[in-house]
Tab-separated table of C-alpha atoms in Angstrom:
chain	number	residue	atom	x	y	z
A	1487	UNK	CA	17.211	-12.566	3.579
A	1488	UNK	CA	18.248	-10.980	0.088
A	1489	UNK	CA	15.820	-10.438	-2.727
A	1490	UNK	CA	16.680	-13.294	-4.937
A	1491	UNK	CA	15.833	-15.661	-1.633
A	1492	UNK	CA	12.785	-14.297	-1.068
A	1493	UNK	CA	11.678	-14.933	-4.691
A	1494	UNK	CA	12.699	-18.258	-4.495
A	1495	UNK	CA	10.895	-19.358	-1.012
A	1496	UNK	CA	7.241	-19.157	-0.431
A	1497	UNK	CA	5.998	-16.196	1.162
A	1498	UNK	CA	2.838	-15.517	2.663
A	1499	UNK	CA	1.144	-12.774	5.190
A	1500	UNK	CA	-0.158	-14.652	8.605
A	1501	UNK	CA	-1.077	-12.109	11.449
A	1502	UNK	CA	-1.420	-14.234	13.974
A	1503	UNK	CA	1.782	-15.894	13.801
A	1504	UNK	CA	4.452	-15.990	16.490
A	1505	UNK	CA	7.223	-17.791	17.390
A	1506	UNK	CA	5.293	-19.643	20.084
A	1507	UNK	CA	2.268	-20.732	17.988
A	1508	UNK	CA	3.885	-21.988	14.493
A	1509	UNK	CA	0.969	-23.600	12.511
A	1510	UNK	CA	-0.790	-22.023	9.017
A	1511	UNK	CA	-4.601	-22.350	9.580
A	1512	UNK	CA	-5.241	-19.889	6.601
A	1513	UNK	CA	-7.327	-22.150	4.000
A	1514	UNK	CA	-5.879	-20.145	1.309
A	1515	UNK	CA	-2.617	-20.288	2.246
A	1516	UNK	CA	-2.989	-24.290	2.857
A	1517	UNK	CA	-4.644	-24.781	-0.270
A	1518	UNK	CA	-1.963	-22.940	-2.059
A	1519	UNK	CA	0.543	-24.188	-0.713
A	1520	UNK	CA	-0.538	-28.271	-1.155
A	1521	UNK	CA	-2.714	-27.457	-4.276
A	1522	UNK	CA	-1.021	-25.345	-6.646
A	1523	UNK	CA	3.027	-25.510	-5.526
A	1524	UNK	CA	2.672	-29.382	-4.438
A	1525	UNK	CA	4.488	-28.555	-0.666
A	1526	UNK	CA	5.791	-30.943	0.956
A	1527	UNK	CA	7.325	-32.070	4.349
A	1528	UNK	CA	10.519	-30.529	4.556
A	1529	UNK	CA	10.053	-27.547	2.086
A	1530	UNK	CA	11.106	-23.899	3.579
A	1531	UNK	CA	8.296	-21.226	3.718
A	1532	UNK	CA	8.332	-17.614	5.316
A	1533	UNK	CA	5.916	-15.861	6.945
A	1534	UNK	CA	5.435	-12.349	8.097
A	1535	UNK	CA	2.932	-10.316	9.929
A	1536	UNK	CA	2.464	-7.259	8.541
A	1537	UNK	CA	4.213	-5.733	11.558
A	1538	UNK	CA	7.824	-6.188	10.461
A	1539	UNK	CA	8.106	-9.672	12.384
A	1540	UNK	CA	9.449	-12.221	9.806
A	1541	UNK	CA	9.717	-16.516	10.007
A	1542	UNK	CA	12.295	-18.653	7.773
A	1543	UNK	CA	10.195	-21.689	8.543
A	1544	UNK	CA	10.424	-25.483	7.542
A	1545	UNK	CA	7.267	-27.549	6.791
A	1546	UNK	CA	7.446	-30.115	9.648
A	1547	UNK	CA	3.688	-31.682	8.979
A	1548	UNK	CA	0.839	-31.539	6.728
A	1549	UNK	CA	-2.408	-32.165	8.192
A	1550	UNK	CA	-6.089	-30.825	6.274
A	1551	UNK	CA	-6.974	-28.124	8.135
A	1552	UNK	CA	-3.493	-26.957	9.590
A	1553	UNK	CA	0.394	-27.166	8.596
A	1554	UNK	CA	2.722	-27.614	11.555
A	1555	UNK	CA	6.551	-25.885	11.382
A	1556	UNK	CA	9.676	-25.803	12.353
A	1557	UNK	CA	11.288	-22.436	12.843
A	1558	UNK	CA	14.694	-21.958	11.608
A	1559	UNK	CA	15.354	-18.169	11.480
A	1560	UNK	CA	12.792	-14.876	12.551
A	1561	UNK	CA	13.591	-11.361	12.669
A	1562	UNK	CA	11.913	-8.168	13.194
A	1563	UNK	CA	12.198	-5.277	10.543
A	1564	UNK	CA	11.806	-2.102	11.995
A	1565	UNK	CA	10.801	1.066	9.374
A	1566	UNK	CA	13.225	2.950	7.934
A	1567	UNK	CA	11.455	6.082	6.431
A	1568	UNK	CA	12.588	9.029	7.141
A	1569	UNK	CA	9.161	9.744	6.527
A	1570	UNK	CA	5.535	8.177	6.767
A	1571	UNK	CA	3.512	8.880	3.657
A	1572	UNK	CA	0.146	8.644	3.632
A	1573	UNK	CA	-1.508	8.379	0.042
A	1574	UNK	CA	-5.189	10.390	-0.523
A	1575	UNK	CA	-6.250	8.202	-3.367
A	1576	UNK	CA	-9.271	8.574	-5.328
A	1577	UNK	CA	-11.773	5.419	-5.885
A	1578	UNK	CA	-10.605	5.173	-9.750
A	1579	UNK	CA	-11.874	2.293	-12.158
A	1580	UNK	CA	-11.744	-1.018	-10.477
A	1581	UNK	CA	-8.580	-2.292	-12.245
A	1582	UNK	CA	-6.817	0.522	-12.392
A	1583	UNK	CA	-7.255	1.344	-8.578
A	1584	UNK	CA	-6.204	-2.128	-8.331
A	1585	UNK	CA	-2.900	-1.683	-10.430
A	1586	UNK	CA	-2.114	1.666	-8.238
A	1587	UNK	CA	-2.478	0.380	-5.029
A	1588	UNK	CA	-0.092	-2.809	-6.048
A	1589	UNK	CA	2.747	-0.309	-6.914
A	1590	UNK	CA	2.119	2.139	-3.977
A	1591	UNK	CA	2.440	-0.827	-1.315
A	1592	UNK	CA	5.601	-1.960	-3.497
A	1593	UNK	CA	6.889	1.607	-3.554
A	1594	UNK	CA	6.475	1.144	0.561
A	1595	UNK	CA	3.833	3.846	1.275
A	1596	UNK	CA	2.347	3.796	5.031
A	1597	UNK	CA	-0.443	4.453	5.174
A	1598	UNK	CA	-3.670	4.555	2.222
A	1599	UNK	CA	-6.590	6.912	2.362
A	1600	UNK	CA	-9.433	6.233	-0.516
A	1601	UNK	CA	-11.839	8.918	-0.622
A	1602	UNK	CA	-14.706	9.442	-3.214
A	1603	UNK	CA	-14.076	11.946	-5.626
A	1604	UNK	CA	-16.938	14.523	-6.429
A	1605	UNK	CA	-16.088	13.192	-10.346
A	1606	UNK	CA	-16.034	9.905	-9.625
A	1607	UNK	CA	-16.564	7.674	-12.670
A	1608	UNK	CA	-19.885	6.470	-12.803
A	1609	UNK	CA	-19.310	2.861	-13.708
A	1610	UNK	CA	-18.056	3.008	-9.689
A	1611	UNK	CA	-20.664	5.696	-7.938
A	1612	UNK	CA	-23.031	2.864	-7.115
A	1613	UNK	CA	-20.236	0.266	-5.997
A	1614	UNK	CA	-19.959	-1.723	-2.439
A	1615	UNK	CA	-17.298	0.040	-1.154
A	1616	UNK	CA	-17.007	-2.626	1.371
A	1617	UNK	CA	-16.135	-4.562	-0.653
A	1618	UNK	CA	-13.946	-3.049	-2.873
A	1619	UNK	CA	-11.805	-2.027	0.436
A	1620	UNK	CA	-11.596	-5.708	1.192
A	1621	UNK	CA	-10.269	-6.236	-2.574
A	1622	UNK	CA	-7.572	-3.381	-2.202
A	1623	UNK	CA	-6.628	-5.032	1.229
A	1624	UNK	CA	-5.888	-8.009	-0.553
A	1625	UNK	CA	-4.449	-6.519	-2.863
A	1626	UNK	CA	-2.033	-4.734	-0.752
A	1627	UNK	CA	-1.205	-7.947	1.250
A	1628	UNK	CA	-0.384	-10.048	-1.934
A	1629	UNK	CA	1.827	-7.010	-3.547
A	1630	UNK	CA	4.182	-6.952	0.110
A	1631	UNK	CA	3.889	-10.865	-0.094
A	1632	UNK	CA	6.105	-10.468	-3.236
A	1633	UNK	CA	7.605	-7.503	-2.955
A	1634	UNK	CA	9.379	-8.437	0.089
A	1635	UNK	CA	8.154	-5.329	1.966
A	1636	UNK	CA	6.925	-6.700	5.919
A	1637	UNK	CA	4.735	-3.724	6.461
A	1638	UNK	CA	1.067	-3.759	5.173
A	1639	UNK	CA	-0.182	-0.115	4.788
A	1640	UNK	CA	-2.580	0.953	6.621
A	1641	UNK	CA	-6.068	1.235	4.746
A	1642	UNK	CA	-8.984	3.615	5.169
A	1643	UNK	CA	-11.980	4.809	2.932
A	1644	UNK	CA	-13.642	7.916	3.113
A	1645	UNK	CA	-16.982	9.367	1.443
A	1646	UNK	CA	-15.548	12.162	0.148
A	1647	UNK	CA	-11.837	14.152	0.097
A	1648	UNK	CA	-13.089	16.909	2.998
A	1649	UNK	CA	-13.788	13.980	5.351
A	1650	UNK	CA	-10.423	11.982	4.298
A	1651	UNK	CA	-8.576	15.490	4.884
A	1652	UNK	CA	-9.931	16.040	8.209
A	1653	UNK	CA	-7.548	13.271	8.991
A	1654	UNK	CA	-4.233	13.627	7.329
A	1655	UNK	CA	-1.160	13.998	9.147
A	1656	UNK	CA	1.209	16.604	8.983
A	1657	UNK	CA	1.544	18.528	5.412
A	1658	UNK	CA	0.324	18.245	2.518
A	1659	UNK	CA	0.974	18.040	-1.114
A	1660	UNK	CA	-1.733	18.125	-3.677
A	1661	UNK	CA	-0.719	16.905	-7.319
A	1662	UNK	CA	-2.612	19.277	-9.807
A	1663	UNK	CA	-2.413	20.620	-13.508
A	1664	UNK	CA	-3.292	23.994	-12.751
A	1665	UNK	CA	-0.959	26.670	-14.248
A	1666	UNK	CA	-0.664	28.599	-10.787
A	1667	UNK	CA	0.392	25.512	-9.095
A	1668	UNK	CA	3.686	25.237	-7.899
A	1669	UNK	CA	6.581	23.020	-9.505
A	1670	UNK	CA	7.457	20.298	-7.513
A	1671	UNK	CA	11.199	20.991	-8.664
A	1672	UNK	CA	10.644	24.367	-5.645
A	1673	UNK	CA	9.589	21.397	-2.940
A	1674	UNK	CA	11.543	22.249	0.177
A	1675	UNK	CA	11.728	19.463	3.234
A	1676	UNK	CA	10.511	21.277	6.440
A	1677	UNK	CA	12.953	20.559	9.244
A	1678	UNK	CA	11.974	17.732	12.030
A	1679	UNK	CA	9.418	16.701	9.193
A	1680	UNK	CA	7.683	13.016	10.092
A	1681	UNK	CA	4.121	12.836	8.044
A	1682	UNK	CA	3.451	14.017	4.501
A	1683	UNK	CA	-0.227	13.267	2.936
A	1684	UNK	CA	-0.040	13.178	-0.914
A	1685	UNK	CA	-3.401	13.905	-3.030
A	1686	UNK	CA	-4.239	13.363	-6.246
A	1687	UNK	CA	-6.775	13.234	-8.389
A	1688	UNK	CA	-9.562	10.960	-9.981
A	1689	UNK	CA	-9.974	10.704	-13.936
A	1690	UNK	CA	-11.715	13.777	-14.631
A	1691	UNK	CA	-9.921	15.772	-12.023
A	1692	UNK	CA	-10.791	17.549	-9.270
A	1693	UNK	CA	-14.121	19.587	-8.586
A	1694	UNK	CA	-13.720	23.159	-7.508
A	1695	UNK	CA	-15.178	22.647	-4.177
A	1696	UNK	CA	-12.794	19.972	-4.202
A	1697	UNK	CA	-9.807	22.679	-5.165
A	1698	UNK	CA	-10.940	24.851	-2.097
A	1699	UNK	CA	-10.008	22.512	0.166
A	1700	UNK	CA	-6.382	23.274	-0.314
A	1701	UNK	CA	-4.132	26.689	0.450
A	1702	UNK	CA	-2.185	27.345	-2.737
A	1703	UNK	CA	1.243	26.523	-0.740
A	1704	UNK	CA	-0.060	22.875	-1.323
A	1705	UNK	CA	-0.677	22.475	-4.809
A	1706	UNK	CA	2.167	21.235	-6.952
A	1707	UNK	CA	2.464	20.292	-10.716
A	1708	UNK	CA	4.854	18.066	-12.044
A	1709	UNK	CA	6.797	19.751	-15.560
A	1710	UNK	CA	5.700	16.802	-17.698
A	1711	UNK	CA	2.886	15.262	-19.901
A	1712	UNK	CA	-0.302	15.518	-18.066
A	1713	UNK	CA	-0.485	11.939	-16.335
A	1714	UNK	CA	-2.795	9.783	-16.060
A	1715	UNK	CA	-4.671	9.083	-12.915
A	1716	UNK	CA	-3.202	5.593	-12.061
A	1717	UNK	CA	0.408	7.331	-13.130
A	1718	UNK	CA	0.531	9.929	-11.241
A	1719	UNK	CA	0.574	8.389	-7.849
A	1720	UNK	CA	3.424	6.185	-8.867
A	1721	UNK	CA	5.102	9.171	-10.237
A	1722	UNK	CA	5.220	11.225	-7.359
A	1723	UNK	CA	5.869	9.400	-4.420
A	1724	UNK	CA	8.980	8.018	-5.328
A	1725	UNK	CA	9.708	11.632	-6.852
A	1726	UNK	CA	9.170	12.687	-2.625
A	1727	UNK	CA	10.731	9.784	-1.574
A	1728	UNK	CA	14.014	11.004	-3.661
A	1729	UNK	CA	13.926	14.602	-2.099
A	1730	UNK	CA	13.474	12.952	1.755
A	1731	UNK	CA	16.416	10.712	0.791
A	1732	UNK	CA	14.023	8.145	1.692
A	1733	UNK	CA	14.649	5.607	-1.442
């Protein structure tokens, strides 16, 4: 299904679906669907699971705590990176961490790490993190809802970056404005490459105990304005992306 037909149909995220089992039970999802676009019998919908399986469905009945469908089309996505990115994002201010992971699932990122930056901002030291995680998983779901993209990334939060480090996968590239840092321009691919974990930093930067976490071969800087914390995750990944040939 192209873009403009996604756009056009209804899309929402249903785990549990399966070709065998085609009924919404999501109260959100029903109440959207009757409440605020005025569904009716007949009206196409899609579903997808998050896993890359996708349903071009019908609405065949409306009941009030279930919709019943008809399946017309389904197919299964599978990934086509090259590479599986997984972002080291710092807990930032709520909306902004908001607006950054909305473009990072958009940009199709696999897999997102949120650690607690020694410099955190203190309007979000004393925060539920719980809950905040649930609001970026949401998040994440609704931005691949209309982005078209059938894989939710996987989410994690960690208490600080040492712990989140301990488990990244493969190598790593730390986003910094230090004048020793290395350009990203002099990034070089390693061969049979699979996992790259991208850092970067919170609004006030990065501590030094936070800094000696990393071997200088891992620390890049990008030959621009210094960015901003939300921007530079959105800057860079589609920057590595573009030097994978994975965009």
């Amino acid at each position: 299904m192209n873009y403009n037909a996604i756009m056009r149909i209804p899309r929402f995220y249903c785990p549990d679906i399966s070709s065998d089992v085609l009924e919404i039970h999501d109260q959100k999802i029903i109440h959207h669907l009757i409440k605020v676009l005025r569904a009716r019998q007949g009206q196409s919908v899609v579903l997808f699971d998050g896993n890359g399986k996708t349903f071009e469905c019908e609405i065949k009945e409306i009941e009030k705590n279930k919709i019943k469908l008809d399946l017309l089309d389904s197919h299964t996505s599978k990934k086509k990176n090259i590479i599986t990115f997984n972002f080291f994002l710092p807990i930032l201010k709520r909306e902004s961490l908001i607006s950054v992971a909305t473009k990072l699932a958009e940009l199709g990122v696999d897999k997102i790490s949120l650690y607690l930056p020694d410099k955190v901002d203190q309007s979000m030291a004393k925060k539920d993190f719980n809950k905040l995680t649930e609001k970026i998983t949401e998040t994440l779901v609704l931005a691949c809802s209309q982005s078209g993209n059938n894989f939710i990334p996987e989410l994690k939060f960690f208490n600080n970056l040492k712990e989140a480090l301990d488990a990244k996968d493969g190598r790593i590239v730390m986003l910094d404005t230090l004048p020793e840092a290395t350009s990203l321009t002099a990034y070089n691919p390693l061969q049979n490459e699979r996992n790259v974990s991208i850092v970067t930093g919170c609004e006030s930067g990065y501590s030094d105990a936070e800094r000696k976490l990393f071997k200088k071969d891992d620390v890049y800087y990008l030959r621009t304005n210094i960015l901003r914390a939300e921007t530079a995750p959105v800057t860079i990944l589609p920057m590595l992306k573009l030097i994978y040939k994975d965009i």
